[in-house]
Coordinates of N, CA and C in Angstrom, one line a residue:
X4 N 0.8 -1.2 0.0 CA 0.0 0.0 0.0 C 0.9 1.2 0.0
X5 N 0.4 2.2 -0.7 CA 1.1 3.5 -0.8 C 0.2 4.6 -0.5
X6 N 0.6 5.6 0.4 CA -0.2 6.7 0.7 C 0.4 7.9 0.0
X7 N -0.3 8.7 -0.7 CA 0.2 9.8 -1.5 C -0.8 10.9 -1.6
X8 N -0.4 12.1 -2.1 CA -1.3 13.2 -2.3 C -2.2 12.8 -3.5
X9 N -3.4 13.2 -3.4 CA -4.4 12.9 -4.4 C -4.1 13.6 -5.7
X10 N -4.6 13.0 -6.8 CA -4.5 13.6 -8.1 C -5.9 13.9 -8.6
X11 N -6.0 14.8 -9.6 CA -7.3 15.1 -10.2 C -8.0 13.8 -10.7
X12 N -7.2 12.9 -11.2 CA -7.7 11.6 -11.7 C -8.3 10.7 -10.6
X13 N -8.0 11.0 -9.4 CA -8.6 10.3 -8.2 C -10.0 10.7 -7.8
X14 N -10.4 11.9 -8.3 CA -11.6 12.5 -7.7 C -12.8 11.7 -7.8
X15 N -13.1 11.0 -8.9 CA -14.3 10.2 -9.0 C -14.3 9.0 -8.0
X16 N -13.1 8.4 -7.8 CA -13.0 7.3 -6.9 C -13.2 7.8 -5.4
X17 N -12.6 9.0 -5.1 CA -12.8 9.6 -3.8 C -14.3 9.8 -3.6
X18 N -14.9 10.4 -4.6 CA -16.4 10.6 -4.5 C -17.2 9.4 -4.2
X19 N -16.8 8.3 -4.9 CA -17.5 7.0 -4.7 C -17.3 6.5 -3.3
X20 N -16.0 6.6 -2.8 CA -15.8 6.1 -1.4 C -16.6 6.9 -0.4
X21 N -16.6 8.2 -0.5 CA -17.3 9.1 0.4 C -18.8 8.8 0.3
X22 N -19.3 8.7 -0.9 CA -20.7 8.5 -1.2 C -21.2 7.2 -0.5
X23 N -20.4 6.2 -0.5 CA -20.8 4.9 0.1 C -21.0 5.1 1.6
X24 N -20.2 5.9 2.2 CA -20.4 6.1 3.7 C -21.6 7.1 3.9
X25 N -21.7 8.1 3.0 CA -22.8 9.1 3.2 C -24.2 8.4 3.0
X26 N -24.2 7.4 2.1 CA -25.5 6.7 1.9 C -25.9 5.9 3.1
X27 N -25.0 5.6 3.9 CA -25.3 4.8 5.2 C -25.3 5.8 6.4
X28 N -25.3 7.1 6.1 CA -25.4 8.1 7.2 C -24.2 8.0 8.1
X29 N -23.0 7.6 7.6 CA -21.8 7.5 8.4 C -20.8 8.7 8.2
X30 N -21.2 9.6 7.2 CA -20.3 10.7 6.8 C -21.2 11.6 6.0
X31 N -20.8 12.9 6.0 CA -21.5 13.9 5.2 C -21.1 13.7 3.8
X32 N -22.1 13.9 2.9 CA -21.9 13.8 1.4 C -21.0 14.9 1.0
X33 N -20.2 14.7 0.0 CA -19.3 15.7 -0.7 C -19.6 15.6 -2.2
X34 N -19.9 16.7 -2.8 CA -20.1 16.6 -4.3 C -18.8 16.4 -5.0
X35 N -18.9 16.0 -6.2 CA -17.7 15.8 -7.0 C -17.0 17.2 -7.3
X36 N -17.8 18.2 -7.4 CA -17.3 19.6 -7.6 C -16.5 20.0 -6.4
X37 N -17.0 19.7 -5.2 CA -16.3 20.0 -4.0 C -15.0 19.2 -3.9
X38 N -15.0 18.0 -4.3 CA -13.8 17.2 -4.2 C -12.7 17.7 -5.2
X39 N -13.1 18.1 -6.4 CA -12.2 18.7 -7.3 C -11.6 20.0 -6.7
X40 N -12.5 20.8 -6.1 CA -12.0 22.1 -5.6 C -11.0 21.9 -4.4
X41 N -11.1 20.8 -3.7 CA -10.2 20.5 -2.6 C -9.2 19.4 -2.8
X42 N -9.0 19.0 -4.0 CA -8.2 17.8 -4.3 C -6.8 18.0 -3.7
X43 N -6.3 19.2 -3.6 CA -4.9 19.3 -3.1 C -4.9 19.1 -1.6
X44 N -6.0 19.0 -0.9 CA -6.1 18.7 0.5 C -6.3 17.2 0.8
X45 N -6.5 16.4 -0.2 CA -6.7 15.0 0.0 C -5.4 14.2 -0.1
X46 N -5.4 13.1 0.7 CA -4.4 12.1 0.5 C -5.2 10.8 0.2
X47 N -4.6 9.9 -0.5 CA -5.2 8.6 -0.8 C -4.3 7.5 -0.5
X48 N -4.9 6.3 -0.2 CA -4.2 5.1 -0.1 C -4.4 4.3 -1.4
X49 N -3.3 3.8 -1.9 CA -3.4 3.1 -3.2 C -2.8 1.7 -3.1
X50 N -3.4 0.7 -3.7 CA -2.9 -0.6 -3.6 C -3.1 -1.2 -5.0
X51 N -2.1 -1.8 -5.6 CA -2.1 -2.3 -6.9 C -2.7 -1.4 -8.0
X52 N -2.4 -0.1 -7.8 CA -2.9 0.9 -8.8 C -4.3 1.4 -8.5
X53 N -5.0 0.9 -7.5 CA -6.3 1.3 -7.2 C -6.4 2.1 -5.9
X54 N -7.2 3.2 -5.9 CA -7.4 4.0 -4.7 C -8.4 3.2 -3.8
X55 N -7.9 3.0 -2.6 CA -8.8 2.2 -1.7 C -9.1 2.9 -0.4
X56 N -8.7 4.2 -0.3 CA -9.0 5.0 0.8 C -8.7 6.5 0.6
X57 N -9.3 7.3 1.4 CA -9.0 8.8 1.2 C -9.2 9.5 2.6
X58 N -8.6 10.7 2.6 CA -8.7 11.5 3.8 C -8.4 12.9 3.4
X59 N -9.1 13.9 4.0 CA -8.8 15.3 3.6 C -8.4 16.1 4.9
X60 N -7.4 17.0 4.7 CA -7.0 17.9 5.7 C -7.4 19.3 5.4
X61 N -8.4 19.7 6.1 CA -9.0 21.0 5.8 C -8.6 22.1 6.9
X62 N -7.9 23.1 6.5 CA -7.5 24.1 7.4 C -8.7 25.0 7.8
X63 N -8.9 25.2 9.1 CA -10.0 25.9 9.6 C -9.6 27.3 10.0
X64 N -8.4 27.4 10.7 CA -7.9 28.7 11.2 C -6.4 28.6 11.2
X65 N -5.7 29.6 11.8 CA -4.3 29.7 11.7 C -3.6 28.6 12.4
X66 N -4.2 28.0 13.4 CA -3.5 26.9 14.2 C -4.4 25.6 14.2
X67 N -5.4 25.5 13.4 CA -6.4 24.5 13.5 C -6.8 23.9 12.2
X68 N -6.8 22.6 12.1 CA -7.3 21.9 10.9 C -8.2 20.8 11.2
X69 N -9.0 20.4 10.3 CA -9.9 19.2 10.5 C -9.6 18.1 9.6
X70 N -9.6 16.9 10.1 CA -9.5 15.7 9.3 C -11.0 15.3 8.9
X71 N -11.2 15.3 7.6 CA -12.6 15.1 7.1 C -12.5 13.9 6.0
X72 N -13.6 13.4 5.7 CA -13.8 12.5 4.6 C -12.8 11.3 4.6
X73 N -12.6 10.8 5.8 CA -11.8 9.6 6.0 C -12.7 8.4 5.6
X74 N -12.3 7.8 4.5 CA -13.1 6.6 4.0 C -12.2 5.6 3.4
X75 N -12.5 4.3 3.8 CA -11.7 3.2 3.3 C -12.7 2.2 2.7
X76 N -12.3 1.6 1.5 CA -13.1 0.6 0.9 C -13.5 -0.5 1.9
X77 N -14.8 -0.8 1.9 CA -15.3 -1.7 2.9 C -14.5 -3.0 3.0
X78 N -14.1 -3.6 1.9 CA -13.4 -4.9 1.9 C -11.9 -4.7 2.4
X79 N -11.5 -3.5 2.7 CA -10.1 -3.3 3.1 C -10.1 -2.7 4.5
X80 N -11.2 -2.6 5.2 CA -11.2 -2.1 6.6 C -10.5 -3.0 7.6
X81 N -9.9 -2.4 8.6 CA -9.4 -3.1 9.7 C -7.9 -3.6 9.5
X82 N -7.3 -3.1 8.4 CA -5.9 -3.5 8.2 C -4.9 -2.4 8.2
X83 N -5.3 -1.2 8.8 CA -4.4 -0.1 9.0 C -4.4 1.0 8.0
X84 N -5.3 0.9 7.0 CA -5.4 1.9 6.0 C -5.8 3.3 6.5
X85 N -6.9 3.3 7.3 CA -7.3 4.5 7.9 C -6.3 5.2 8.8
X86 N -5.6 4.4 9.6 CA -4.5 4.9 10.4 C -3.4 5.5 9.6
X87 N -3.0 4.9 8.5 CA -2.0 5.4 7.6 C -2.4 6.7 6.9
X88 N -3.7 6.8 6.6 CA -4.2 8.0 6.0 C -4.2 9.2 7.0
X89 N -4.6 8.9 8.2 CA -4.6 10.0 9.3 C -3.2 10.4 9.6
X90 N -2.3 9.4 9.7 CA -0.9 9.7 9.9 C -0.3 10.6 8.8
X91 N -0.7 10.4 7.6 CA -0.2 11.2 6.5 C -0.8 12.6 6.6
X92 N -2.0 12.8 7.0 CA -2.6 14.1 7.3 C -2.0 14.8 8.4
X93 N -1.6 14.0 9.5 CA -0.9 14.6 10.6 C 0.5 15.2 10.2
X94 N 1.2 14.4 9.4 CA 2.5 14.9 8.9 C 2.3 16.1 8.0
X95 N 1.3 16.1 7.2 CA 1.1 17.3 6.3 C 0.8 18.5 7.2
X96 N 0.0 18.3 8.2 CA -0.4 19.4 9.1 C 0.9 20.0 9.8
X97 N 1.7 19.1 10.3 CA 3.0 19.5 10.9 C 3.8 20.4 9.9
X98 N 3.9 19.9 8.7 CA 4.7 20.6 7.7 C 4.3 22.0 7.4
X99 N 3.0 22.2 7.5 CA 2.4 23.6 7.2 C 2.3 24.4 8.4
X100 N 2.7 23.9 9.6 CA 2.8 24.7 10.8 C 1.5 24.7 11.6
X101 N 0.7 23.7 11.5 CA -0.5 23.7 12.4 C -0.2 23.1 13.7
X102 N -0.9 23.6 14.7 CA -0.7 23.1 16.1 C -1.7 22.1 16.6
X103 N -2.9 22.1 15.9 CA -3.9 21.2 16.4 C -4.8 20.7 15.3
X104 N -5.2 19.4 15.5 CA -6.1 18.8 14.5 C -7.3 18.3 15.2
X105 N -8.4 18.2 14.5 CA -9.6 17.7 15.1 C -10.4 16.9 14.1
X106 N -11.3 16.1 14.5 CA -12.2 15.4 13.6 C -13.6 15.3 14.3
X107 N -14.6 15.3 13.5 CA -15.9 15.0 14.0 C -16.3 13.7 13.5
X108 N -16.5 12.7 14.3 CA -16.6 11.3 13.9 C -17.7 10.6 14.6
X109 N -18.1 9.5 14.0 CA -19.0 8.5 14.7 C -18.1 7.3 15.1
X110 N -16.8 7.4 14.9 CA -15.9 6.3 15.3 C -14.8 6.9 16.2
X111 N -15.2 7.4 17.4 CA -14.2 8.1 18.3 C -13.1 7.1 18.8
X112 N -13.4 5.9 19.0 CA -12.4 4.9 19.4 C -11.3 4.7 18.5
X113 N -11.6 4.7 17.2 CA -10.5 4.7 16.1 C -9.5 5.8 16.4
X114 N -10.0 7.0 16.5 CA -9.2 8.2 16.7 C -8.4 8.2 18.0
X115 N -9.1 7.7 19.1 CA -8.4 7.6 20.4 C -7.2 6.7 20.3
X116 N -7.3 5.6 19.5 CA -6.2 4.6 19.4 C -5.0 5.3 18.8
X117 N -5.2 6.3 18.0 CA -4.0 7.0 17.4 C -3.7 8.4 18.0
X118 N -4.1 8.6 19.2 CA -3.6 9.7 20.0 C -4.6 10.9 20.1
X119 N -5.8 10.8 19.6 CA -6.8 11.9 19.7 C -7.5 11.7 21.0
X120 N -8.1 12.8 21.5 CA -8.9 12.8 22.8 C -10.2 13.4 22.5
X121 N -11.2 12.9 23.1 CA -12.6 13.5 23.0 C -12.6 14.8 23.7
X122 N -13.4 15.7 23.0 CA -13.6 17.0 23.6 C -15.1 17.4 23.3
X123 N -15.5 18.5 24.0 CA -16.9 19.0 23.8 C -16.8 19.8 22.5
X124 N -17.8 19.7 21.7 CA -17.9 20.5 20.4 C -17.8 22.0 20.7
X125 N -18.2 22.5 21.8 CA -18.1 23.9 22.1 C -16.7 24.4 22.2
X126 N -15.7 23.5 22.3 CA -14.3 23.9 22.2 C -13.8 24.2 20.8
X127 N -14.6 24.0 19.8 CA -14.3 24.3 18.5 C -15.1 25.4 17.8
X128 N -15.1 26.6 18.4 CA -15.9 27.6 17.9 C -15.7 28.0 16.4
X129 N -14.4 27.9 15.9 CA -14.2 28.2 14.5 C -14.9 27.2 13.6
X130 N -14.9 26.0 14.0 CA -15.6 25.0 13.2 C -17.1 25.3 13.2
X131 N -17.7 25.5 14.3 CA -19.1 25.8 14.5 C -19.5 27.0 13.6
X132 N -18.7 28.0 13.7 CA -19.0 29.2 12.9 C -18.8 29.0 11.4
X133 N -17.8 28.2 11.0 CA -17.5 28.1 9.6 C -18.4 27.1 8.9
X134 N -18.6 25.9 9.5 CA -19.3 24.8 8.8 C -20.6 24.3 9.4
X135 N -20.6 24.2 10.7 CA -21.8 23.6 11.3 C -23.1 24.4 11.0
X136 N -23.0 25.7 10.9 CA -24.2 26.5 10.6 C -24.8 26.1 9.3
X137 N -24.0 25.5 8.3 CA -24.6 25.1 7.0 C -24.9 23.6 6.9
X138 N -24.6 22.9 8.0 CA -24.7 21.4 8.0 C -26.2 21.0 8.1
X139 N -26.6 20.0 7.3 CA -28.0 19.5 7.5 C -28.3 18.9 8.8
X140 N -27.2 18.5 9.5 CA -27.4 17.8 10.9 C -27.2 18.8 12.0
X141 N -27.1 20.1 11.7 CA -26.8 21.1 12.8 C -27.7 21.0 14.0
X142 N -28.9 20.7 13.9 CA -29.8 20.7 15.0 C -29.9 19.3 15.7
X143 N -29.2 18.3 15.0 CA -29.3 16.9 15.6 C -28.0 16.2 15.3
X144 N -26.9 16.9 15.6 CA -25.5 16.4 15.3 C -25.3 15.1 16.1
X145 N -24.8 14.0 15.5 CA -24.5 12.8 16.2 C -23.1 12.5 16.1
X146 N -22.2 13.4 15.7 CA -20.8 13.2 15.7 C -20.1 13.6 17.0
X147 N -19.0 13.0 17.3 CA -18.2 13.2 18.5 C -16.9 13.9 18.1
X148 N -16.6 15.0 18.8 CA -15.4 15.7 18.5 C -14.2 15.1 19.2
X149 N -13.1 15.0 18.4 CA -11.8 14.5 18.9 C -10.7 15.4 18.5
X150 N -9.7 15.6 19.3 CA -8.6 16.5 19.0 C -7.3 15.9 19.3
X151 N -6.3 16.4 18.6 CA -4.9 16.0 18.8 C -4.0 17.3 18.7
X152 N -3.2 17.5 19.7 CA -2.3 18.6 19.7 C -1.0 18.1 19.0
X153 N -0.4 18.9 18.2 CA 0.8 18.5 17.5 C 2.0 19.2 18.1
X154 N 3.1 18.4 18.1 CA 4.3 19.0 18.7 C 4.8 20.2 17.8
X155 N 5.3 21.2 18.4 CA 5.8 22.4 17.7 C 7.2 22.1 17.2

């Protein structure tokens, strides 16, 4: 398996991975246009020339970024692909000078295993102001916030 920055040619596969989770209400939907717009923020896991997972690092503020759209092909779950994708996003965040990462997830135990800690959503005002106000789940959010401080 190889983890690398996403290419424009990966966008449709990324969209299919995310859509699979969104259809089961495990992730928010992302349009293909949105994926193309943010393609430079994505990393993908590739095996035998096929994209089998994706993850996006979305900068929210000067010291804060969110890990979004973490998706792994169903048949490849449980073998470390998600961990490798998040680690790649962590390294990318360090390189660009971020101090803190967070995720909103329905799988907090996964993130806790790789060094994230649960926090109250109120501790992420920049996220709430920027994205949550537009989210279709804003009045009934079922995601759990997790955060990881990065070494400076």
